[in-house]
PDB file of C-alpha atoms and ligand atoms in Angstrom:
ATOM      1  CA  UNK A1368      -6.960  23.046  25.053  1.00 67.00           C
ATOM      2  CA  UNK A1369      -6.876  26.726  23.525  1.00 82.00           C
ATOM      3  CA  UNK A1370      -7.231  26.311  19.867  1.00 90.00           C
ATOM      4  CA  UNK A1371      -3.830  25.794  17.543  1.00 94.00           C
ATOM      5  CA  UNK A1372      -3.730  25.890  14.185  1.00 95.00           C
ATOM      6  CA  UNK A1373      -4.612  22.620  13.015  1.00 95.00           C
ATOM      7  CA  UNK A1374      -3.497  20.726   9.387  1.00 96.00           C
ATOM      8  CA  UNK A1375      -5.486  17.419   8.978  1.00 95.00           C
ATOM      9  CA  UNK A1376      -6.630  15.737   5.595  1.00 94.00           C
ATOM     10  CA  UNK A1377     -10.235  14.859   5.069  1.00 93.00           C
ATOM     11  CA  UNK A1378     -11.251  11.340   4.258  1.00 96.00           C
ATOM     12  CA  UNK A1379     -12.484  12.045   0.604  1.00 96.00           C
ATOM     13  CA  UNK A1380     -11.343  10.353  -2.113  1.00 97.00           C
ATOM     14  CA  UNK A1381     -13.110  11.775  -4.847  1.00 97.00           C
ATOM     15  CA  UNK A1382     -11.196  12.419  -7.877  1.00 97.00           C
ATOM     16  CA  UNK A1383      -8.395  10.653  -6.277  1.00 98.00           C
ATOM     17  CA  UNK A1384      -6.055   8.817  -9.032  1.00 98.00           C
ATOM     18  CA  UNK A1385      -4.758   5.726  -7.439  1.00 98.00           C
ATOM     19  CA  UNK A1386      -2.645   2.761  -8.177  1.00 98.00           C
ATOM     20  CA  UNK A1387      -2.499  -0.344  -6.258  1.00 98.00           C
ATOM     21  CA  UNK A1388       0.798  -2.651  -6.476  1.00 98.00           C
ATOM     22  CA  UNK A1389      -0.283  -6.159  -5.409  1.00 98.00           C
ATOM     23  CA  UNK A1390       2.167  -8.883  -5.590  1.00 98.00           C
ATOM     24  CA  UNK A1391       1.210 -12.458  -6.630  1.00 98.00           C
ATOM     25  CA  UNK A1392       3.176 -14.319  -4.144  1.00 96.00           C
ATOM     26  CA  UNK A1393       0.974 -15.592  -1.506  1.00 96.00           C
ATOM     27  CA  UNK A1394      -2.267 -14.296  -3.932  1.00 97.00           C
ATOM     28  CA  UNK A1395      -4.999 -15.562  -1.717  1.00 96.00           C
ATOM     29  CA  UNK A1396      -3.795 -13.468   1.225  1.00 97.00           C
ATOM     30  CA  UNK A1397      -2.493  -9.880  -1.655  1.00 98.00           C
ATOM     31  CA  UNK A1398      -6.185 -10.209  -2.922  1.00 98.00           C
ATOM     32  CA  UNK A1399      -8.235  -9.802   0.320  1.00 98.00           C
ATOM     33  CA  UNK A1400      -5.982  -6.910   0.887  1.00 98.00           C
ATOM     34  CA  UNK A1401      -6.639  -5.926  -2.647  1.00 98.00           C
ATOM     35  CA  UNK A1402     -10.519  -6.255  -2.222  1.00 98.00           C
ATOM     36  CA  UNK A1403     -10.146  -3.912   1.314  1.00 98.00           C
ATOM     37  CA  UNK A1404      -8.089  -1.059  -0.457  1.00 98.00           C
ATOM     38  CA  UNK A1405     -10.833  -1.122  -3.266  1.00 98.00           C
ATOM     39  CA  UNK A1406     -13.670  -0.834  -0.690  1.00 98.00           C
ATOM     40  CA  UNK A1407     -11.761   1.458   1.127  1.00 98.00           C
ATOM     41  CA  UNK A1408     -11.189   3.779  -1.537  1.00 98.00           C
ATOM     42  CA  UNK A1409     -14.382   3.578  -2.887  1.00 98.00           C
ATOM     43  CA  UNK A1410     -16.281   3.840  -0.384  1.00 98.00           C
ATOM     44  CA  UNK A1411     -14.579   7.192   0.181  1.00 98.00           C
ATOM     45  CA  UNK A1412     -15.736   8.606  -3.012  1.00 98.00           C
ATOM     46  CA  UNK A1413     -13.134   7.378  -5.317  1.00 98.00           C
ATOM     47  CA  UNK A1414     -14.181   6.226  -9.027  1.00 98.00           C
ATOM     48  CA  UNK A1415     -13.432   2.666  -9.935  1.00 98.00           C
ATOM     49  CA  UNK A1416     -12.120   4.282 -12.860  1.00 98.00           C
ATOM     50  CA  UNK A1417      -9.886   6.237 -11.013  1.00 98.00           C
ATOM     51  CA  UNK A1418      -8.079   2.996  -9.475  1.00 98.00           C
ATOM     52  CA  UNK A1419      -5.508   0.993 -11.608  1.00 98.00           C
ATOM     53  CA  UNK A1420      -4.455  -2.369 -10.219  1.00 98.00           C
ATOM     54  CA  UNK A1421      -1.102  -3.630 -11.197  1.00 98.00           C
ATOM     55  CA  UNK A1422       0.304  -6.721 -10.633  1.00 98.00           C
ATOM     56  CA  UNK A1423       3.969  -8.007 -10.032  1.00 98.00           C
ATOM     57  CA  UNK A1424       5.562 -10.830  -9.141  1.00 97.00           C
ATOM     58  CA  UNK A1425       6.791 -10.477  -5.417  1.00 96.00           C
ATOM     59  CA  UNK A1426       7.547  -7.560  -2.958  1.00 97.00           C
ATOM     60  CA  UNK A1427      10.800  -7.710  -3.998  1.00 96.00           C
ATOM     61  CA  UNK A1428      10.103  -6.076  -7.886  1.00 97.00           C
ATOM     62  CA  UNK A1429       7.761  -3.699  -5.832  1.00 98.00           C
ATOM     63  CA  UNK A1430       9.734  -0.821  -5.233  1.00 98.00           C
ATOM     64  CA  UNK A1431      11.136  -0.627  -9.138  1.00 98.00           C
ATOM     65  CA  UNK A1432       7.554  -0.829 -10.427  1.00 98.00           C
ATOM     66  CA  UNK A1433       6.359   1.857  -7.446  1.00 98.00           C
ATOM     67  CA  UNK A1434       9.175   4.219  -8.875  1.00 98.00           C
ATOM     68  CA  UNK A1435       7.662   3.630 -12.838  1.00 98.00           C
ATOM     69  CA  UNK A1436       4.530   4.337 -11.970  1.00 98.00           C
ATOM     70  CA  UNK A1437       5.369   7.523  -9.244  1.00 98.00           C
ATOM     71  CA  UNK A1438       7.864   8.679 -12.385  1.00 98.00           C
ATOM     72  CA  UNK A1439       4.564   8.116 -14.979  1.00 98.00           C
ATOM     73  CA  UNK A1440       2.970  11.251 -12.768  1.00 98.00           C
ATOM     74  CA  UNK A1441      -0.266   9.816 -13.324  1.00 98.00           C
ATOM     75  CA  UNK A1442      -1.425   9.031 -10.327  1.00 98.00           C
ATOM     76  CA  UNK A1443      -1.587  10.887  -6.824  1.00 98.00           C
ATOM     77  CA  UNK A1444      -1.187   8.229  -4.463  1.00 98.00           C
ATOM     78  CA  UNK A1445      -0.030   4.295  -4.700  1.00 98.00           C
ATOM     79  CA  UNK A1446      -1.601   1.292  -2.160  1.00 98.00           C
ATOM     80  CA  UNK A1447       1.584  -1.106  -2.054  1.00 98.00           C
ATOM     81  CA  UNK A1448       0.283  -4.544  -0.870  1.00 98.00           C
ATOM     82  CA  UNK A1449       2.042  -7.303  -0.531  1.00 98.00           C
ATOM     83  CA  UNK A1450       2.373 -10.531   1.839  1.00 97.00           C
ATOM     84  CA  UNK A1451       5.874 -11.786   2.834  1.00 96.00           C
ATOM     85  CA  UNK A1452       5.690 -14.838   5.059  1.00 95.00           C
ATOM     86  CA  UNK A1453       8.965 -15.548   6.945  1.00 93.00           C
ATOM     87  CA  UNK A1454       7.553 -19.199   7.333  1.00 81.00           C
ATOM     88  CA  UNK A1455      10.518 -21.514   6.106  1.00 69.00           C
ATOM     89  CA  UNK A1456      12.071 -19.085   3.749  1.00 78.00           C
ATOM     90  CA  UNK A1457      15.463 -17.447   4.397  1.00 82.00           C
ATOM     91  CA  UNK A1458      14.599 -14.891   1.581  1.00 86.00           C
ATOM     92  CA  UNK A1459      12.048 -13.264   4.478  1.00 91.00           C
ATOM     93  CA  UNK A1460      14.767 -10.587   5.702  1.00 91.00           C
ATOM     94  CA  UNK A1461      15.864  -9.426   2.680  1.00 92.00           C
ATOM     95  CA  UNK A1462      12.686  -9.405   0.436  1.00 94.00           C
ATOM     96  CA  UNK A1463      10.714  -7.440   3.046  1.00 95.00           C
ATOM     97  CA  UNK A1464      13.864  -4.852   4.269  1.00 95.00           C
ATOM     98  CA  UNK A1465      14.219  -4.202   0.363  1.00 96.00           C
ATOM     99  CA  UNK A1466      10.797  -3.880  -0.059  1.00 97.00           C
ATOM    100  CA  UNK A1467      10.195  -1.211   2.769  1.00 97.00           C
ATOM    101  CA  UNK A1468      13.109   0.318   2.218  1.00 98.00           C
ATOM    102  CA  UNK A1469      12.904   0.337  -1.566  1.00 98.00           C
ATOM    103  CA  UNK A1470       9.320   1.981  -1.442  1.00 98.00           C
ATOM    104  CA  UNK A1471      10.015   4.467   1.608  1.00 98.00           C
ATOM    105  CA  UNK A1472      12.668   6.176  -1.134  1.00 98.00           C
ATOM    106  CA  UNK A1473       9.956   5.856  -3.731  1.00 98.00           C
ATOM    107  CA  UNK A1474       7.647   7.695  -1.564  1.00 98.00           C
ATOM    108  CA  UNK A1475      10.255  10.804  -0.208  1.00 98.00           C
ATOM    109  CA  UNK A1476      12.100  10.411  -3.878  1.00 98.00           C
ATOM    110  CA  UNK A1477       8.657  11.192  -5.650  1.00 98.00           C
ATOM    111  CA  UNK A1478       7.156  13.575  -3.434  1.00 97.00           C
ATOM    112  CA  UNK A1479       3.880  11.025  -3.619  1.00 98.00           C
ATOM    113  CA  UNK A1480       2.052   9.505  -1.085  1.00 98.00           C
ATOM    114  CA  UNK A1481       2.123   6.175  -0.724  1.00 98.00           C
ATOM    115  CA  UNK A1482       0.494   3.615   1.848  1.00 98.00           C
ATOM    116  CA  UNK A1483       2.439   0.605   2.922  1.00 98.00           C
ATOM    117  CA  UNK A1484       0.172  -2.273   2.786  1.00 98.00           C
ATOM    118  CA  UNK A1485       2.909  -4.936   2.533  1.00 98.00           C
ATOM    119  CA  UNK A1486       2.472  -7.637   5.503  1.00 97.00           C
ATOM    120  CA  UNK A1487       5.202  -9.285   7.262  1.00 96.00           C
ATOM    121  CA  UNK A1488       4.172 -11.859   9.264  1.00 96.00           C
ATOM    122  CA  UNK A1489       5.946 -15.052  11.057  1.00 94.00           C
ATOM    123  CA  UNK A1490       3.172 -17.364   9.469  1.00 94.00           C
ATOM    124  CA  UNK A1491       0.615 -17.720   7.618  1.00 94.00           C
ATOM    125  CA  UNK A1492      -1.798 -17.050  10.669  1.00 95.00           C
ATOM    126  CA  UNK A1493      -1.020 -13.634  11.880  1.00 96.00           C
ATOM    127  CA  UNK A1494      -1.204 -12.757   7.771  1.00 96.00           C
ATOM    128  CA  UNK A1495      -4.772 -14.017   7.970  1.00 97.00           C
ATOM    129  CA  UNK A1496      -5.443 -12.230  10.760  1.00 96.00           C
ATOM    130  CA  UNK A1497      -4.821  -8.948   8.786  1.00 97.00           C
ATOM    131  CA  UNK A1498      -6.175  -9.587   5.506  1.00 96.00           C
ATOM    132  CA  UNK A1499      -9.415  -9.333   6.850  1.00 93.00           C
ATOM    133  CA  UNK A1500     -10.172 -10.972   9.879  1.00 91.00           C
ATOM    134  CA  UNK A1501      -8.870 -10.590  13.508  1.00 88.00           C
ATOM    135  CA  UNK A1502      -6.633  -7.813  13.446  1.00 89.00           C
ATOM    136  CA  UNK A1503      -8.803  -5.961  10.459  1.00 94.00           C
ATOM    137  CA  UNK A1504      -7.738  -5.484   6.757  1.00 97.00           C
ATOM    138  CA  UNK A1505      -4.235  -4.194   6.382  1.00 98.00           C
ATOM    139  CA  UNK A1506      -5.199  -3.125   2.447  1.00 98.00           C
ATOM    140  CA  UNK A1507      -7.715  -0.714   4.011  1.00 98.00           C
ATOM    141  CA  UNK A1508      -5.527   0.927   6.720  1.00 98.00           C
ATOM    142  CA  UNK A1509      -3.156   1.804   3.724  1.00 98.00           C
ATOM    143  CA  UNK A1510      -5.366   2.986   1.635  1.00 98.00           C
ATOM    144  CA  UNK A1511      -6.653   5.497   4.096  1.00 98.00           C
ATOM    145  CA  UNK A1512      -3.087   5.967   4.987  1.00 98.00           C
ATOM    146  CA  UNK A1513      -2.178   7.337   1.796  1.00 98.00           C
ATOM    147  CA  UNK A1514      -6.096   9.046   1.330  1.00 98.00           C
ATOM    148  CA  UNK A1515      -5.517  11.320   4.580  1.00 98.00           C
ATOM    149  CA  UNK A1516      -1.063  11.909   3.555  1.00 98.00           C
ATOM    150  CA  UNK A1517      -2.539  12.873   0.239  1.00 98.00           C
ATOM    151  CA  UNK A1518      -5.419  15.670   1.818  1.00 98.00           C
ATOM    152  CA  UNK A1519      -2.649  16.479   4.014  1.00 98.00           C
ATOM    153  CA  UNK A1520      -0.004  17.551   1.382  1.00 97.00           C
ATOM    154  CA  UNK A1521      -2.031  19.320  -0.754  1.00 96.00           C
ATOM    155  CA  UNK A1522      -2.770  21.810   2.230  1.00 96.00           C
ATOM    156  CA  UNK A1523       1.130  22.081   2.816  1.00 96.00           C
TER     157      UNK A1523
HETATM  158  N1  INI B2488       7.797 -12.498  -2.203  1.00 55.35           N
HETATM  159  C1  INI B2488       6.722 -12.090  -1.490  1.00 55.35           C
HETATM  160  O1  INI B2488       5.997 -11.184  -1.921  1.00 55.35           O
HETATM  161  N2  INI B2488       6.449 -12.664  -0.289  1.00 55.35           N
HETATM  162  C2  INI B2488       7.223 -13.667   0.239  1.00 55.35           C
HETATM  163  O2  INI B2488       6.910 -14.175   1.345  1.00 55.35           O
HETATM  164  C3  INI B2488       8.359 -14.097  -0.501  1.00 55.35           C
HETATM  165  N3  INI B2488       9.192 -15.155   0.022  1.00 55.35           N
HETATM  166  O3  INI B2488       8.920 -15.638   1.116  1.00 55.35           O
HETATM  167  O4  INI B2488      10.159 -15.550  -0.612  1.00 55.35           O
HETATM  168  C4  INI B2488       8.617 -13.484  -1.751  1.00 55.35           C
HETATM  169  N4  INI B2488       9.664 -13.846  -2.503  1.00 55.35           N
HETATM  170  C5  INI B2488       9.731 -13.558  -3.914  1.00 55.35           C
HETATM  171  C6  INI B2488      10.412 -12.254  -4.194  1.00 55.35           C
HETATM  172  O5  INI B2488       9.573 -11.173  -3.843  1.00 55.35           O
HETATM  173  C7  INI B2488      10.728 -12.142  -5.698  1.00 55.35           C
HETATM  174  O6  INI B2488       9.539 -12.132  -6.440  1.00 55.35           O
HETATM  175  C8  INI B2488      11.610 -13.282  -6.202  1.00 55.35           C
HETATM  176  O7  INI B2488      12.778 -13.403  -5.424  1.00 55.35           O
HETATM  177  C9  INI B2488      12.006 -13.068  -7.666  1.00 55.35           C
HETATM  178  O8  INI B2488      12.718 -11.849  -7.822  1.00 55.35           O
END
């Protein structure tokens, strides 16, 4: 193909700034995800003392605590992770629609990028499967999600 002018962000994370949301509910699953963004980020060339990990209750407070900490202009990208479970709970619609939709504004609101790491699963299984086994670790696809939007915006 004859050559086009081409705007892609590099994988380097190195003086990157970076919070990562991780909700409590359903903890054992949030902190593998947790553990894969932190590799992920690291291994990239970001500082541990770059990253600040904040904690909240569910996916549901997510989106208010994303806006805070967008609004605090101290960091240039957020990792949201989260695990909602539609299992036996009727909350499952309307936590994760609020949640997605909630941190999508964030995100365009903001002007930061921001990598959705929130799972929603039917069980428990398939959120295993991507918090590090099977089907990978969903905290690391977000957190080079919001590494390459990041490279990417500060070329635009
Ligand atoms: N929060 C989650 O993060 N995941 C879930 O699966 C979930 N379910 O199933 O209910 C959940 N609910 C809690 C919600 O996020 C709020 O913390 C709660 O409603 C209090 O505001």
């Amino acid at each position: 193909m004859a050559h086009i002018k081409t705007i892609e962000g590099q994988l380097d994370a190195k003086g990157l700034k970076v919070a990562i949301l991780a909700s409590r509910f359903n903890d054992f699953i949030v902190d593998k995800l947790v553990g894969g963004a932190v590799d992920a980020l690291t291994r990239h060339g970001a500082s541990r003392e770059d990253i600040t990990l904040v904690k909240i209750p569910g996916a549901f407070e997510m989106p208010l605590v994303a806006q805070r900490l967008a609004a605090s202009k101290q960091y240039d990208g957020l990792v949201c992770l989260g695990a909602v479970i539609r299992g036996a709970t009727p909350h499952f619609d309307f936590v994760a629609n609020e949640c997605a939709k909630g941190l999508a504004q964030v995100s365009m609101e903001h002007n930061i990028p921001l990598g959705f790491g929130v799972l929603t699963t039917d069980n428990l299984e398939q959120a295993i499967e991507r918090a590090g086994s099977k089907a990978g670790n969903k905290g690391v696809d977000a957190a080079m999600a919001m590494l390459e939007t990041a490279r990417v915006l500060a070329q635009l």
